[in-house]
mmCIF file of N, CA and C in Angstrom:
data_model
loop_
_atom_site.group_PDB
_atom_site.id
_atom_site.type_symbol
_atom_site.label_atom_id
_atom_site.label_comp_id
_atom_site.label_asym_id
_atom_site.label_seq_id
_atom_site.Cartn_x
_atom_site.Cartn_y
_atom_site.Cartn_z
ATOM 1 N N UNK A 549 0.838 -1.177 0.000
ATOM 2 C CA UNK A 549 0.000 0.000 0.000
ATOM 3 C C UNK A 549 0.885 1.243 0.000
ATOM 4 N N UNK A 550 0.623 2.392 -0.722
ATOM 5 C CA UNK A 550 1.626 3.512 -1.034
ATOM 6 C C UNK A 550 0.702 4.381 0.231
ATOM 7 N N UNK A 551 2.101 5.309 0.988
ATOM 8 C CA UNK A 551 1.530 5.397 2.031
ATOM 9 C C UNK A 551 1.396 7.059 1.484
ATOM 10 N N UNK A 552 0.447 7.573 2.353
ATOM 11 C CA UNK A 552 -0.393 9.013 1.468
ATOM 12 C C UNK A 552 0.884 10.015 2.134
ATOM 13 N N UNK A 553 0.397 11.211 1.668
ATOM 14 C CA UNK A 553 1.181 12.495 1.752
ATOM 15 C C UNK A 553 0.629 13.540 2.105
ATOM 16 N N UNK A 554 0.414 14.334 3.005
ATOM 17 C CA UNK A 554 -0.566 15.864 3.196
ATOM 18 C C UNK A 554 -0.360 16.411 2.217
ATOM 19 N N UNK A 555 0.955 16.300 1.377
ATOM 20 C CA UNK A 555 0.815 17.784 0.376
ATOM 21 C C UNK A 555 -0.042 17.273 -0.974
ATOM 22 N N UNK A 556 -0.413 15.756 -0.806
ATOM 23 C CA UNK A 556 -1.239 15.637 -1.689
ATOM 24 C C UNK A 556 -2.936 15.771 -1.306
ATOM 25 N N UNK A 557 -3.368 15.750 -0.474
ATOM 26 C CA UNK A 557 -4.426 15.649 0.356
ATOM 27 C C UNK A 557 -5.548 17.136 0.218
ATOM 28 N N UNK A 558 -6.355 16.702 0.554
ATOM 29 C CA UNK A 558 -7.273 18.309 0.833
ATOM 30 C C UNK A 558 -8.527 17.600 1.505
ATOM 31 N N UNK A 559 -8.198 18.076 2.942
ATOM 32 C CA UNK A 559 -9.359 18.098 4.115
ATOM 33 C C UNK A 559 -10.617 18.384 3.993
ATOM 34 N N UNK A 560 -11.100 18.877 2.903
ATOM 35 C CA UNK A 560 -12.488 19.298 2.538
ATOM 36 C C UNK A 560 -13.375 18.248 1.677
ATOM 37 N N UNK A 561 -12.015 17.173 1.488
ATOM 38 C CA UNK A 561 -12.619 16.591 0.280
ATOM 39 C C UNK A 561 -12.922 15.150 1.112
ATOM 40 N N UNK A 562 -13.014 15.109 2.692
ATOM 41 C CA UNK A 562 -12.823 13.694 3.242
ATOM 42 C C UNK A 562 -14.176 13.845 3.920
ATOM 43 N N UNK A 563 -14.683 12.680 4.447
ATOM 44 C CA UNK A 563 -15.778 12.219 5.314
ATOM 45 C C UNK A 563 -15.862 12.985 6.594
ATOM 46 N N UNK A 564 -14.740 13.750 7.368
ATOM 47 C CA UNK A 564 -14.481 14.237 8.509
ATOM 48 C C UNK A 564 -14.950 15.911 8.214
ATOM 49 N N UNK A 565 -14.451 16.079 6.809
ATOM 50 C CA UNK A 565 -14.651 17.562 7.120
ATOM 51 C C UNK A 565 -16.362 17.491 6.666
ATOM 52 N N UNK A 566 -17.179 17.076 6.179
ATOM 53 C CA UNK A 566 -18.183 16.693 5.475
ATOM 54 C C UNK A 566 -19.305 16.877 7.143
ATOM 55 N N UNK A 567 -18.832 15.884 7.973
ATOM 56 C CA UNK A 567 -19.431 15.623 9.145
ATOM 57 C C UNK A 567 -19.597 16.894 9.872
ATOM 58 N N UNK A 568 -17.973 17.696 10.022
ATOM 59 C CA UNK A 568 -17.975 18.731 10.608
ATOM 60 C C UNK A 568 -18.622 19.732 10.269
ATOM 61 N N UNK A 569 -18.889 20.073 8.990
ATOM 62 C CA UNK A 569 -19.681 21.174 8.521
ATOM 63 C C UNK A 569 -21.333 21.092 9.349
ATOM 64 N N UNK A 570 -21.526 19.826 8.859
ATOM 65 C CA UNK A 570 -23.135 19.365 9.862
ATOM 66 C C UNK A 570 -23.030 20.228 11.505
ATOM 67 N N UNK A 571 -22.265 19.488 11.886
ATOM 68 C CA UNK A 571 -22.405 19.938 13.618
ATOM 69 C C UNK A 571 -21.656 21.059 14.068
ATOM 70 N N UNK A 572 -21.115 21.237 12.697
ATOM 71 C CA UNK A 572 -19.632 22.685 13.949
ATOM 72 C C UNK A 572 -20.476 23.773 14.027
ATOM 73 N N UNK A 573 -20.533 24.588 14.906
ATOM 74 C CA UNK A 573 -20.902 25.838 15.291
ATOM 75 C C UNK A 573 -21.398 25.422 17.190
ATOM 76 N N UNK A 574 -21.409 26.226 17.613
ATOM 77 C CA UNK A 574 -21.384 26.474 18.935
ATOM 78 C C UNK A 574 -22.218 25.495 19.927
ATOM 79 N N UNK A 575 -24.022 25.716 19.011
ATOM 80 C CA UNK A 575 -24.880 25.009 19.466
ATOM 81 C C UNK A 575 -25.172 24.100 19.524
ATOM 82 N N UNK A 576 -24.936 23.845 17.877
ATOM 83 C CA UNK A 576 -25.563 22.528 16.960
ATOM 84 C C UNK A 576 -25.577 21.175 17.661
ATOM 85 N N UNK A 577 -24.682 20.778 18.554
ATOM 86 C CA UNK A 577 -24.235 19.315 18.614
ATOM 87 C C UNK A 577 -25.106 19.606 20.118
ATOM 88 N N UNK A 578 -25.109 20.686 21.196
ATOM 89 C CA UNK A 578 -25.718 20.413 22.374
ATOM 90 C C UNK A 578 -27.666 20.880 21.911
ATOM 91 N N UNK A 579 -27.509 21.073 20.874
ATOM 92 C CA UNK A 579 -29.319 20.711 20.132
ATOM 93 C C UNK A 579 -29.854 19.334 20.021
ATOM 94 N N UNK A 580 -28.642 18.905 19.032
ATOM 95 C CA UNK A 580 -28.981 17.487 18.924
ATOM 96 C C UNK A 580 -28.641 16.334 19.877
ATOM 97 N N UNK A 581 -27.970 16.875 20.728
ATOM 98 C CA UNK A 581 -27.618 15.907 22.479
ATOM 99 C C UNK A 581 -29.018 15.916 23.012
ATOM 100 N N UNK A 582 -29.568 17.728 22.756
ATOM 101 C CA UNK A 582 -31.228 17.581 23.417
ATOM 102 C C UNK A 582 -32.255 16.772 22.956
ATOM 103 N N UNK A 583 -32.240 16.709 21.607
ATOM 104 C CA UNK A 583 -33.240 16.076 20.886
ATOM 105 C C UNK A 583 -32.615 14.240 20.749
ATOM 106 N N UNK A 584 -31.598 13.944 21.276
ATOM 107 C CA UNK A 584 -30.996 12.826 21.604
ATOM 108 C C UNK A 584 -31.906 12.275 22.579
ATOM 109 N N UNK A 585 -31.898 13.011 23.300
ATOM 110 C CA UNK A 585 -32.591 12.768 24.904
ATOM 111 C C UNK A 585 -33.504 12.766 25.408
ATOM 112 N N UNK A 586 -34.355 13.848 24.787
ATOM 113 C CA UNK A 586 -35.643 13.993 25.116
ATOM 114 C C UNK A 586 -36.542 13.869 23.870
ATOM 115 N N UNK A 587 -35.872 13.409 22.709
ATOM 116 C CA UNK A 587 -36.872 12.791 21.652
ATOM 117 C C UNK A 587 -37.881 13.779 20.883
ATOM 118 N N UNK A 588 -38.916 15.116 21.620
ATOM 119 C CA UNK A 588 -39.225 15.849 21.069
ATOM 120 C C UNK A 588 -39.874 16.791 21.814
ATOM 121 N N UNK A 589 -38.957 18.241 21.584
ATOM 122 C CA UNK A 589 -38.937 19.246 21.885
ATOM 123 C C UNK A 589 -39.573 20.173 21.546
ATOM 124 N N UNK A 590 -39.809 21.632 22.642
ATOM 125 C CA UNK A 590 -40.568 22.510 21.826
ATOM 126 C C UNK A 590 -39.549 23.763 21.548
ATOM 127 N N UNK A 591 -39.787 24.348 21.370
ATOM 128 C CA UNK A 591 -39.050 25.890 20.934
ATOM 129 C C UNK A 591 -38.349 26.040 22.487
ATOM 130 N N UNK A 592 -39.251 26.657 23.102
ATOM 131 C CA UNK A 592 -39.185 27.453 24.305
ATOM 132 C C UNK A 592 -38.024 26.117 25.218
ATOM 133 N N UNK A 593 -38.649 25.262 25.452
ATOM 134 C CA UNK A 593 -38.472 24.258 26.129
ATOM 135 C C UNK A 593 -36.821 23.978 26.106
ATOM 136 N N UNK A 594 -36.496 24.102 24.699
ATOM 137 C CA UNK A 594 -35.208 23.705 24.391
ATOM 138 C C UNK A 594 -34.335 25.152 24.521
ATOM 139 N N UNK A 595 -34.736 26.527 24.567
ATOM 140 C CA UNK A 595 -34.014 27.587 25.274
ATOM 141 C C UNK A 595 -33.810 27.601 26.552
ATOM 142 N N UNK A 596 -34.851 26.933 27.280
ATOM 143 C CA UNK A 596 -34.847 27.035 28.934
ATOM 144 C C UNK A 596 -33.663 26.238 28.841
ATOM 145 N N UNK A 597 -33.539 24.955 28.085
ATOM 146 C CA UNK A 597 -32.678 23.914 28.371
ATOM 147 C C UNK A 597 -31.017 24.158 28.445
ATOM 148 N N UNK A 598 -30.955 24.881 26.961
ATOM 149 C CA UNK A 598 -29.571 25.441 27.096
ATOM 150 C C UNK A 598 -29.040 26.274 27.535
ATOM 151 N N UNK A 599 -29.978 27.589 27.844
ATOM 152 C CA UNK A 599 -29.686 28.448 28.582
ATOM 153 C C UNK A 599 -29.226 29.701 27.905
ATOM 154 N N UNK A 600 -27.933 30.178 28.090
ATOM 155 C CA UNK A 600 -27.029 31.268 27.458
ATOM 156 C C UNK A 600 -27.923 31.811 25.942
ATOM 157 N N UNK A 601 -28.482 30.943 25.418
ATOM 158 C CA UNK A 601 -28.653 30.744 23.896
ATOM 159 C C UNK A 601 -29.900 32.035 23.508
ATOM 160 N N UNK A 602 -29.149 32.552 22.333
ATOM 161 C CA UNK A 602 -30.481 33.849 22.158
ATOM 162 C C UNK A 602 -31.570 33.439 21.370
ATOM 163 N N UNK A 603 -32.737 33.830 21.423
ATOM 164 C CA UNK A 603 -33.954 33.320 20.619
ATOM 165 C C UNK A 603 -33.408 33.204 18.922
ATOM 166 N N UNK A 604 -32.640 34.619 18.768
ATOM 167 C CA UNK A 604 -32.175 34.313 17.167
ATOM 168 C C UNK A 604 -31.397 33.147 16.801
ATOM 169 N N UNK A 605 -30.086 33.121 17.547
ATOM 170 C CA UNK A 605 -29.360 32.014 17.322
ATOM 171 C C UNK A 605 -29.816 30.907 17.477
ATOM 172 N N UNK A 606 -30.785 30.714 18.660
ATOM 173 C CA UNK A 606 -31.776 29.160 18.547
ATOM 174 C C UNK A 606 -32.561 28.869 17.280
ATOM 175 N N UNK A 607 -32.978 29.854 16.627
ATOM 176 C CA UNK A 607 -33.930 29.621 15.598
ATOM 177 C C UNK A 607 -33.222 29.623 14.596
ATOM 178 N N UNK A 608 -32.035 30.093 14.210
ATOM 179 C CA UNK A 608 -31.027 29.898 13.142
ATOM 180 C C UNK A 608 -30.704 28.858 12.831
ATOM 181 N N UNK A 609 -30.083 28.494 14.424
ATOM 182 C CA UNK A 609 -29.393 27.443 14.501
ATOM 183 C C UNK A 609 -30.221 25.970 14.117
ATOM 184 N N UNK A 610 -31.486 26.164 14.731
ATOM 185 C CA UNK A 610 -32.420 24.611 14.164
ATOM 186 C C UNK A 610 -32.895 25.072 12.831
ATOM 187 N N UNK A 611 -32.608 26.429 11.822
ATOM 188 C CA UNK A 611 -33.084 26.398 10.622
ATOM 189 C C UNK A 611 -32.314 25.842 9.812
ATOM 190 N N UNK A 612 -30.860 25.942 10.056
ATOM 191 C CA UNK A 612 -29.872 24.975 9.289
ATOM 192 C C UNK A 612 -29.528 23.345 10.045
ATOM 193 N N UNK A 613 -29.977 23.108 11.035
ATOM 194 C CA UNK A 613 -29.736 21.718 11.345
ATOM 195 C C UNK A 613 -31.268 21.122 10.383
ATOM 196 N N UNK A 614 -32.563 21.847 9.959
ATOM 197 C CA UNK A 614 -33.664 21.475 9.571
ATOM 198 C C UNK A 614 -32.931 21.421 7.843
ATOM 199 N N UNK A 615 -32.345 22.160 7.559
ATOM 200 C CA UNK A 615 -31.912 22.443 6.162
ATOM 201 C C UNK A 615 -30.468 21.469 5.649
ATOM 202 N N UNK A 616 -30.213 20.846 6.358
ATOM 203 C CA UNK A 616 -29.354 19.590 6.495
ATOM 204 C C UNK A 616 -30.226 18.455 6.892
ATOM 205 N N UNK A 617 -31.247 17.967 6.940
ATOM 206 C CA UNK A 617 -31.810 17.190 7.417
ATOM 207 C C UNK A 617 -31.812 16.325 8.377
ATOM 208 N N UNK A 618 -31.330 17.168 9.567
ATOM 209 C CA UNK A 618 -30.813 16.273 10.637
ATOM 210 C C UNK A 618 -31.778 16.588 11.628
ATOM 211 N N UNK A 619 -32.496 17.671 11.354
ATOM 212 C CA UNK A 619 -33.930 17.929 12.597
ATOM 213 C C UNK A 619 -35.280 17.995 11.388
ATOM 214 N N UNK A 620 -36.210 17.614 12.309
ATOM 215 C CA UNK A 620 -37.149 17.883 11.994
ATOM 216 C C UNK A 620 -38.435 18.995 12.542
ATOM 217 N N UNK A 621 -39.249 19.659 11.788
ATOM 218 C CA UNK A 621 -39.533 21.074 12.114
ATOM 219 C C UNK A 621 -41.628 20.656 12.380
ATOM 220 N N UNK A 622 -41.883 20.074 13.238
ATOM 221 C CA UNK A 622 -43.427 20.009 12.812
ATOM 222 C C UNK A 622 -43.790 21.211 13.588
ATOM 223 N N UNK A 623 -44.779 21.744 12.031
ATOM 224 C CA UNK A 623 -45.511 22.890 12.810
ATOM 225 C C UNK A 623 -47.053 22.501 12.854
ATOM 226 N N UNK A 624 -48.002 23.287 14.205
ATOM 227 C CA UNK A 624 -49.586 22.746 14.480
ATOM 228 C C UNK A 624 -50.252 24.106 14.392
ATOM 229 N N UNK A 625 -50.836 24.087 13.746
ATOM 230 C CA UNK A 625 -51.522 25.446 13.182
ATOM 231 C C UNK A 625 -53.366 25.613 14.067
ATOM 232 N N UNK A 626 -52.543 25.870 15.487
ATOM 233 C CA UNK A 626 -53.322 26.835 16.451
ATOM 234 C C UNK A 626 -53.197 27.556 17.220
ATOM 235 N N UNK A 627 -53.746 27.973 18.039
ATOM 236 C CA UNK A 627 -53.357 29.011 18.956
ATOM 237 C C UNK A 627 -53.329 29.179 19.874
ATOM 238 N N UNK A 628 -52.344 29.474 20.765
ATOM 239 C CA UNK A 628 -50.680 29.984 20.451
ATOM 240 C C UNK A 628 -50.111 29.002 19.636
ATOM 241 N N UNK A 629 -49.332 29.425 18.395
ATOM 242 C CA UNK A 629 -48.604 28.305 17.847
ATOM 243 C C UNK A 629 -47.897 27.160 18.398
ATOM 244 N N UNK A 630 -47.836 26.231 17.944
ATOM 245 C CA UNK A 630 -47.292 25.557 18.552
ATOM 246 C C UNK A 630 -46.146 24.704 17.776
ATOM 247 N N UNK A 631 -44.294 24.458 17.683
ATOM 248 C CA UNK A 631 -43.775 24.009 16.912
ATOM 249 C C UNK A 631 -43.175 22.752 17.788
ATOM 250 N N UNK A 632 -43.037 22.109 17.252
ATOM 251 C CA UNK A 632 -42.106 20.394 17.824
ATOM 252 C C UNK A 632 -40.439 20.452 17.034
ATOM 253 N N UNK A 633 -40.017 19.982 17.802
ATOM 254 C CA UNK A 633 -38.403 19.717 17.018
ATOM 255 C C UNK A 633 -38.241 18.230 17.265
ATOM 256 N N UNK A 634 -38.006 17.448 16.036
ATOM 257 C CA UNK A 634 -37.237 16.068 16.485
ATOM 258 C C UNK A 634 -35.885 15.897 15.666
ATOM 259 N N UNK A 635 -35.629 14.609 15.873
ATOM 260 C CA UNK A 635 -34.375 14.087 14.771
ATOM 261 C C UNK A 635 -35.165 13.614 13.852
ATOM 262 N N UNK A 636 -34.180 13.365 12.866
ATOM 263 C CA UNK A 636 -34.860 12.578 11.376
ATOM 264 C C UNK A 636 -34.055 11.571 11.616
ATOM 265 N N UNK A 637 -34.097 10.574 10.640
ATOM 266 C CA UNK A 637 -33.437 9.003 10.496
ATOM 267 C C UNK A 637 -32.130 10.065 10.476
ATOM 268 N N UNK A 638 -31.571 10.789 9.502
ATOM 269 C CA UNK A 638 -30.484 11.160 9.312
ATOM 270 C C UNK A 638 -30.085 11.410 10.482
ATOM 271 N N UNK A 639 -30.508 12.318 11.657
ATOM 272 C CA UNK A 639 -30.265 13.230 12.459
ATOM 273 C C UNK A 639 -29.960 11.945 13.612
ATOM 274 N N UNK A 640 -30.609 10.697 13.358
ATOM 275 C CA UNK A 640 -30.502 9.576 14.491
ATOM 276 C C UNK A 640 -29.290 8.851 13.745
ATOM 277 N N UNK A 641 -28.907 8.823 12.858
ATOM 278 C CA UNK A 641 -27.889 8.120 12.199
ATOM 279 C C UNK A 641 -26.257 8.626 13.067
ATOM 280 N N UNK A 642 -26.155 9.855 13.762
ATOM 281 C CA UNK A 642 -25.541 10.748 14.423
ATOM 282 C C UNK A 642 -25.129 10.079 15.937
ATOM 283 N N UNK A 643 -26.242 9.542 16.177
ATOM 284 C CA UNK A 643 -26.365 9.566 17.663
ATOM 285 C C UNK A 643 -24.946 8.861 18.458
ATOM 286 N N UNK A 644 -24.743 7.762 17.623
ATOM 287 C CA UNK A 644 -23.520 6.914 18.055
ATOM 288 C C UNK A 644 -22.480 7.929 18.401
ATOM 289 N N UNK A 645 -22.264 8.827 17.496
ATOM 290 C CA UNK A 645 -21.561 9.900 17.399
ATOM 291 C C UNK A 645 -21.043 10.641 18.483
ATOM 292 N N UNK A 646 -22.241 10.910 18.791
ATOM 293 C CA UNK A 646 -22.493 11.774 19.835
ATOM 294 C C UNK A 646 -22.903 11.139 21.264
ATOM 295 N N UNK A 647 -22.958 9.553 21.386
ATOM 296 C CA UNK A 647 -22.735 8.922 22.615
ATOM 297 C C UNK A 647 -21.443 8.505 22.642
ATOM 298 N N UNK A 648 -20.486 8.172 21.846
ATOM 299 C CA UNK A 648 -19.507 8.076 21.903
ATOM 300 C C UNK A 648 -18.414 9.505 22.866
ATOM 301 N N UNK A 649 -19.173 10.300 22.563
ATOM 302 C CA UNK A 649 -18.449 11.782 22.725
ATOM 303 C C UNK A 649 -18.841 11.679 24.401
ATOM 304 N N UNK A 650 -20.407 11.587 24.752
ATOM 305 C CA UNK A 650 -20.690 11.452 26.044
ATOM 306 C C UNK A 650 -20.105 10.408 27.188
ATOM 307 N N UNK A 651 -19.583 9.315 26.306
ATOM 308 C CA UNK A 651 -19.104 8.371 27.325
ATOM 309 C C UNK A 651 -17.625 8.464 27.534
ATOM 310 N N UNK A 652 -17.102 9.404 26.464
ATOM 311 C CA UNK A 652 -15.396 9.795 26.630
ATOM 312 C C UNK A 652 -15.405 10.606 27.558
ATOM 313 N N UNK A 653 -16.699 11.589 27.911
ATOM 314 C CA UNK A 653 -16.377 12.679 28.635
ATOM 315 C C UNK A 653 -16.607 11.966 29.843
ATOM 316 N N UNK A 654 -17.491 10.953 30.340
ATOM 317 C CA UNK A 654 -18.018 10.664 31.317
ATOM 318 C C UNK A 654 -16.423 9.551 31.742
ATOM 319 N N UNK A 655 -15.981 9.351 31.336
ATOM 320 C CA UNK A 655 -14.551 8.873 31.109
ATOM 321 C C UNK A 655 -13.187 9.593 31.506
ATOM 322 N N UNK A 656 -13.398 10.873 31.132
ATOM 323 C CA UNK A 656 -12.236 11.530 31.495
ATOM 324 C C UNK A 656 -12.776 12.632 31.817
ATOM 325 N N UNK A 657 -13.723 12.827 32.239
ATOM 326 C CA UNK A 657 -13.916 14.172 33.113
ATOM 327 C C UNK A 657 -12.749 14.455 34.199
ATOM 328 N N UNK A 658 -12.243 15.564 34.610
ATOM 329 C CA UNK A 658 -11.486 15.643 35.639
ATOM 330 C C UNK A 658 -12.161 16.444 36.798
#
């Protein structure tokens, strides 16, 4: 087997950077830890949850995890509105992912 080279390589073009684009940004991955966990969420519910998080950036943030297909957006058309957040198959395809990450930490927490 010819063994590879960085200067031949480009990080954008691999499975890792592909993944990262999905989850990198601040929130994204402690959204989908929520919707890991509690299966299905509401708007509000999931701001109380994280806390720090501003109404804009929450709603941004699940408009591109919805636009990647990794959440799902049901809306119920009454009143007061009412919206649900879940995972999709895609968004559960993740999860290993992201229990893996939970049991390293629960592992080496100091």
């Amino acid at each position: 087997m010819k063994e590879r080279c960085i200067s031949q390589e480009c990080l954008n073009e691999t499975g890792f950077s592909y993944t990262l684009s999905l989850i990198n940004g601040k929130y994204k991955m402690t959204i989908l830890y929520a919707l890991m966990e509690f299966k299905v969420v509401r708007f509000n519910e999931m701001k109380r949850y994280i806390g720090g998080i501003s109404y804009k950036t929450l709603s941004s943030t699940l408009k591109e995890l919805e636009a990647d297909q990794l959440v799902h957006r049901e809306e119920y058309p009454q009143i007061p509105p009412k919206v649900e957040y879940s995972l999709t198959e895609r968004g559960k395809s993740l999860m290993p992912i992201l229990d893996g990450m939970c049991e390293w930490g629960e592992q080496n927490r100091l």
